[in-house]
Amino acid sequence: GAGVSQSPSNKVTEKGKDVELRCDPISGHTALYWYRQSLGQGLEFLIYFQGNSAPDKSGLPSDRFSAERTGGSVSTLTIQRTQQEDSAVYLCASSPSRESYEQYFGPGTRLTVT
Amino acid sequence: AQSVAQPEDQVNVAEGNPLTVKCTYSVSGNPYLFWYVQYPNRGLQFLLKYITGDNLVKGSYGFEAEFNKSQTSFHLKKPSALVSDSALYFCAVRDPRGGNTPLVFGKGTRLSVIA
């Protein structure tokens, strides 16, 4: 079946511009996660959606970052006024509702801020 | 708070030799533990998990991991390494009492298998 998809695969933007990254989770998965992977770093949690509950935004690095999930499916991560330190690979993952389940990751969006 | 440590940034092993990628964890209760692999320019792929039961867990591509509660470890192993196993490996933990919360990942270990 279809896995998690993300678009675009690559994004180059100028410092100060806004960007939107999209994630299509696996159908039926109630949990959706955004992570960031910077060069030489591990995976940094950004935000987490579980069903209709309020999202857990505790990992967002600044108020320039926001995300929404429409209809319990597609999610968009928005970065406003991008900075060079925002350059990273942004990974989306989804999973079924139970905590014993693994997360399924998309291929990621590589963001480069020039 | 939960945490994971992968003490080796890089592991080199000759093809055909056994490999071990180390992982230790810290969590208050009984952990759920996961291993993922990342090939170049790809997302993370799930390898295996420990939830409960047998301490030796078998996963994809011939990998296995052993849960050791007394040593708080979950090392990834394979009896005979292949060049194609060369990749970045991540260990991750979740405290199940927190529900379906985000995984906490280690910083990753780069495995290089030399022909």
Short mmCIF file of C-alpha atoms in Angstrom, two decimals:
data_model
loop_
_atom_site.label_atom_id
_atom_site.label_comp_id
_atom_site.label_asym_id
_atom_site.label_seq_id
_atom_site.Cartn_x
_atom_site.Cartn_y
_atom_site.Cartn_z
CA GLY A 1 0.00 0.00 0.00
CA ALA A 2 0.97 3.66 -0.19
CA GLY A 3 3.40 4.95 2.38
CA VAL A 4 3.86 8.40 3.83
CA SER A 5 4.50 10.96 1.12
CA GLN A 6 6.02 14.40 1.43
CA SER A 7 6.31 17.32 -0.94
CA PRO A 8 8.35 18.94 -2.21
CA SER A 9 11.34 16.62 -1.99
CA ASN A 10 13.68 19.59 -2.18
CA LYS A 11 13.09 23.25 -1.49
CA VAL A 12 15.55 26.10 -1.88
CA THR A 13 14.41 29.44 -0.55
CA GLU A 14 15.86 32.82 0.25
CA LYS A 15 16.32 33.96 3.81
CA GLY A 16 13.23 35.74 5.03
CA LYS A 17 10.75 33.91 2.77
CA ASP A 18 7.97 31.68 4.06
CA VAL A 19 7.81 28.00 3.11
CA GLU A 20 5.16 25.29 3.36
CA LEU A 21 5.98 21.60 3.57
CA ARG A 22 3.32 18.98 3.02
CA CYS A 23 2.83 15.52 4.46
CA ASP A 24 0.31 12.87 3.39
CA PRO A 25 0.17 10.16 6.07
CA ILE A 26 -0.83 6.56 5.61
CA SER A 27 -4.60 6.29 5.35
CA GLY A 28 -6.19 5.47 8.69
CA HIS A 29 -3.22 6.49 10.81
CA THR A 30 -4.41 8.76 13.59
CA ALA A 31 -1.02 10.00 14.78
CA LEU A 32 1.19 12.30 12.72
CA TYR A 33 4.64 13.61 13.68
CA TRP A 34 7.07 16.16 12.29
CA TYR A 35 10.80 15.82 12.97
CA ARG A 36 13.83 17.76 11.82
CA GLN A 37 17.17 16.24 10.94
CA SER A 38 20.02 18.71 10.74
CA LEU A 39 23.48 17.89 9.40
CA GLY A 40 25.32 15.88 11.98
CA GLN A 41 22.36 15.87 14.35
CA GLY A 42 19.87 13.25 15.31
CA LEU A 43 16.16 13.60 14.87
CA GLU A 44 14.59 16.53 16.64
CA PHE A 45 10.87 16.31 17.42
CA LEU A 46 8.87 19.33 16.29
CA ILE A 47 5.12 18.71 16.62
CA TYR A 48 2.69 15.83 17.06
CA PHE A 49 -0.97 15.37 16.18
CA GLN A 50 -3.11 12.61 17.69
CA GLY A 51 -6.64 12.31 16.35
CA ASN A 52 -8.77 15.33 17.19
CA SER A 53 -6.72 16.31 20.23
CA ALA A 54 -4.83 19.58 20.42
CA PRO A 55 -1.38 19.13 18.91
CA ASP A 56 1.72 18.83 21.06
CA LYS A 57 3.82 21.79 19.93
CA SER A 58 6.47 21.43 22.58
CA GLY A 59 9.26 20.75 20.07
CA LEU A 60 8.78 23.78 17.84
CA PRO A 61 12.00 25.82 18.03
CA SER A 62 10.39 29.24 17.61
CA ASP A 63 7.09 30.95 16.86
CA ARG A 64 8.12 31.11 13.21
CA PHE A 65 7.18 27.44 13.00
CA SER A 66 3.58 26.23 12.87
CA ALA A 67 1.69 23.23 11.60
CA GLU A 68 -1.85 22.18 10.95
CA ARG A 69 -3.58 18.97 10.10
CA THR A 70 -6.76 19.20 8.08
CA GLY A 71 -9.51 16.61 8.34
CA GLY A 72 -7.31 14.35 10.39
CA SER A 73 -5.19 13.58 7.35
CA VAL A 74 -2.87 15.88 5.42
CA SER A 75 -0.53 18.11 7.40
CA THR A 76 1.32 21.28 6.46
CA LEU A 77 4.38 22.58 8.29
CA THR A 78 4.91 26.30 7.77
CA ILE A 79 8.12 28.17 8.48
CA GLN A 80 7.83 31.93 8.34
CA ARG A 81 10.72 34.31 7.71
CA THR A 82 13.14 31.46 7.14
CA GLN A 83 16.65 31.65 8.53
CA GLN A 84 19.78 29.81 7.42
CA GLU A 85 19.69 27.68 10.57
CA ASP A 86 16.34 26.30 9.38
CA SER A 87 18.19 24.39 6.66
CA ALA A 88 17.60 20.72 7.38
CA VAL A 89 15.66 17.66 6.28
CA TYR A 90 12.11 17.74 7.57
CA LEU A 91 10.67 14.28 8.14
CA CYS A 92 7.04 13.39 8.61
CA ALA A 93 5.85 10.14 10.19
CA SER A 94 2.50 8.55 10.92
CA SER A 95 1.35 5.64 13.01
CA PRO A 96 -1.78 3.90 14.23
CA SER A 97 -3.16 5.01 17.54
CA ARG A 98 -1.54 2.48 19.84
CA GLU A 99 1.77 3.31 21.45
CA SER A 100 3.20 -0.11 20.68
CA TYR A 101 3.21 0.64 16.99
CA GLU A 102 6.22 1.88 15.09
CA GLN A 103 6.16 5.10 13.14
CA TYR A 104 6.29 5.07 9.37
CA PHE A 105 8.44 7.80 7.88
CA GLY A 106 8.18 9.69 4.64
CA PRO A 107 11.21 10.41 2.45
CA GLY A 108 11.59 13.91 3.83
CA THR A 109 11.84 17.42 2.43
CA ARG A 110 15.33 18.87 2.18
CA LEU A 111 15.10 22.59 2.90
CA THR A 112 17.97 24.89 2.00
CA VAL A 113 17.82 28.53 3.03
CA THR A 114 20.25 30.73 1.11
CA ALA B 1 12.58 12.21 30.92
CA GLN B 2 13.38 9.64 28.31
CA SER B 3 16.73 9.52 26.56
CA VAL B 4 18.76 7.31 24.29
CA ALA B 5 22.52 7.13 23.91
CA GLN B 6 24.37 5.70 20.96
CA PRO B 7 27.98 5.87 22.14
CA GLU B 8 29.58 5.29 18.74
CA ASP B 9 29.30 7.81 15.93
CA GLN B 10 30.88 5.35 13.50
CA VAL B 11 31.25 1.57 13.37
CA ASN B 12 33.44 -0.12 10.78
CA VAL B 13 33.22 -3.85 10.12
CA ALA B 14 34.49 -6.19 7.43
CA GLU B 15 31.96 -7.92 5.23
CA GLY B 16 31.04 -11.32 6.63
CA ASN B 17 31.97 -10.40 10.18
CA PRO B 18 29.38 -9.96 12.95
CA LEU B 19 28.29 -6.42 13.70
CA THR B 20 27.00 -4.69 16.80
CA VAL B 21 25.58 -1.18 17.07
CA LYS B 22 25.19 -0.11 20.67
CA CYS B 23 22.25 1.63 22.32
CA THR B 24 21.46 2.41 25.94
CA TYR B 25 18.30 4.05 27.17
CA SER B 26 16.83 5.84 30.13
CA VAL B 27 13.11 5.72 30.87
CA SER B 28 11.17 5.58 34.10
CA GLY B 29 9.04 2.57 33.38
CA ASN B 30 9.27 -0.37 31.05
CA PRO B 31 10.39 0.93 27.68
CA TYR B 32 9.25 0.40 24.15
CA LEU B 33 12.42 0.30 22.03
CA PHE B 34 12.89 0.66 18.29
CA TRP B 35 15.65 0.51 15.69
CA TYR B 36 15.47 2.38 12.41
CA VAL B 37 17.85 2.52 9.44
CA GLN B 38 18.39 5.41 7.06
CA TYR B 39 19.96 4.90 3.66
CA PRO B 40 21.40 7.92 1.81
CA ASN B 41 18.77 10.45 0.77
CA ARG B 42 15.99 8.28 2.14
CA GLY B 43 13.61 8.44 5.07
CA LEU B 44 13.87 6.16 8.05
CA GLN B 45 12.92 2.52 7.69
CA PHE B 46 11.74 0.46 10.64
CA LEU B 47 13.93 -2.53 11.49
CA LEU B 48 12.58 -4.00 14.71
CA LYS B 49 11.03 -3.24 18.08
CA TYR B 50 10.86 -4.53 21.60
CA ILE B 51 7.51 -4.20 23.34
CA THR B 52 7.33 -7.14 25.71
CA GLY B 53 8.16 -10.84 25.86
CA ASP B 54 11.31 -12.49 24.54
CA ASN B 55 14.38 -10.33 25.10
CA LEU B 56 15.80 -11.29 21.69
CA VAL B 57 13.93 -9.57 18.91
CA LYS B 58 14.35 -10.44 15.25
CA GLY B 59 13.71 -7.92 12.52
CA SER B 60 14.19 -7.08 8.89
CA TYR B 61 17.26 -7.87 6.76
CA GLY B 62 18.61 -10.42 9.26
CA PHE B 63 19.02 -7.93 12.09
CA GLU B 64 18.25 -8.73 15.70
CA ALA B 65 18.48 -6.88 18.99
CA GLU B 66 18.69 -7.96 22.59
CA PHE B 67 16.84 -6.14 25.33
CA ASN B 68 18.82 -6.14 28.58
CA LYS B 69 16.89 -4.53 31.40
CA SER B 70 19.67 -4.66 33.98
CA GLN B 71 22.09 -2.89 31.64
CA THR B 72 19.36 -0.70 30.08
CA SER B 73 20.66 -1.65 26.67
CA PHE B 74 19.18 -2.62 23.33
CA HIS B 75 22.12 -3.38 21.05
CA LEU B 76 21.53 -4.11 17.38
CA LYS B 77 23.30 -7.14 15.96
CA LYS B 78 23.75 -9.12 12.78
CA PRO B 79 25.76 -12.35 12.50
CA SER B 80 27.27 -11.59 9.11
CA ALA B 81 27.50 -8.05 7.74
CA LEU B 82 26.86 -7.13 4.12
CA VAL B 83 28.22 -4.12 2.23
CA SER B 84 24.59 -3.16 1.63
CA ASP B 85 24.09 -2.78 5.39
CA SER B 86 26.16 0.40 5.27
CA ALA B 87 23.81 3.12 6.48
CA LEU B 88 22.88 5.33 9.44
CA TYR B 89 21.20 3.51 12.31
CA PHE B 90 18.98 5.11 14.93
CA CYS B 91 17.82 3.71 18.24
CA ALA B 92 14.62 5.16 19.74
CA VAL B 93 12.59 4.83 22.93
CA ARG B 94 9.08 5.55 24.09
CA ASP B 95 7.66 5.43 27.61
CA PRO B 96 4.34 3.63 27.03
CA ARG B 97 2.76 5.35 30.01
CA GLY B 98 2.79 8.52 27.90
CA GLY B 99 0.65 7.01 25.18
CA ASN B 100 1.42 7.34 21.50
CA THR B 101 3.92 10.14 22.05
CA PRO B 102 6.85 10.98 19.77
CA LEU B 103 9.82 8.69 19.83
CA VAL B 104 13.03 9.93 21.40
CA PHE B 105 15.93 9.13 19.10
CA GLY B 106 19.62 8.72 19.62
CA LYS B 107 22.03 10.73 17.49
CA GLY B 108 22.63 7.80 15.17
CA THR B 109 25.54 5.50 14.37
CA ARG B 110 27.00 5.31 10.91
CA LEU B 111 27.80 1.74 9.95
CA SER B 112 30.37 1.13 7.26
CA VAL B 113 30.79 -2.42 5.99
CA ILE B 114 34.00 -2.88 4.06
CA ALA B 115 34.33 -5.48 1.33
#
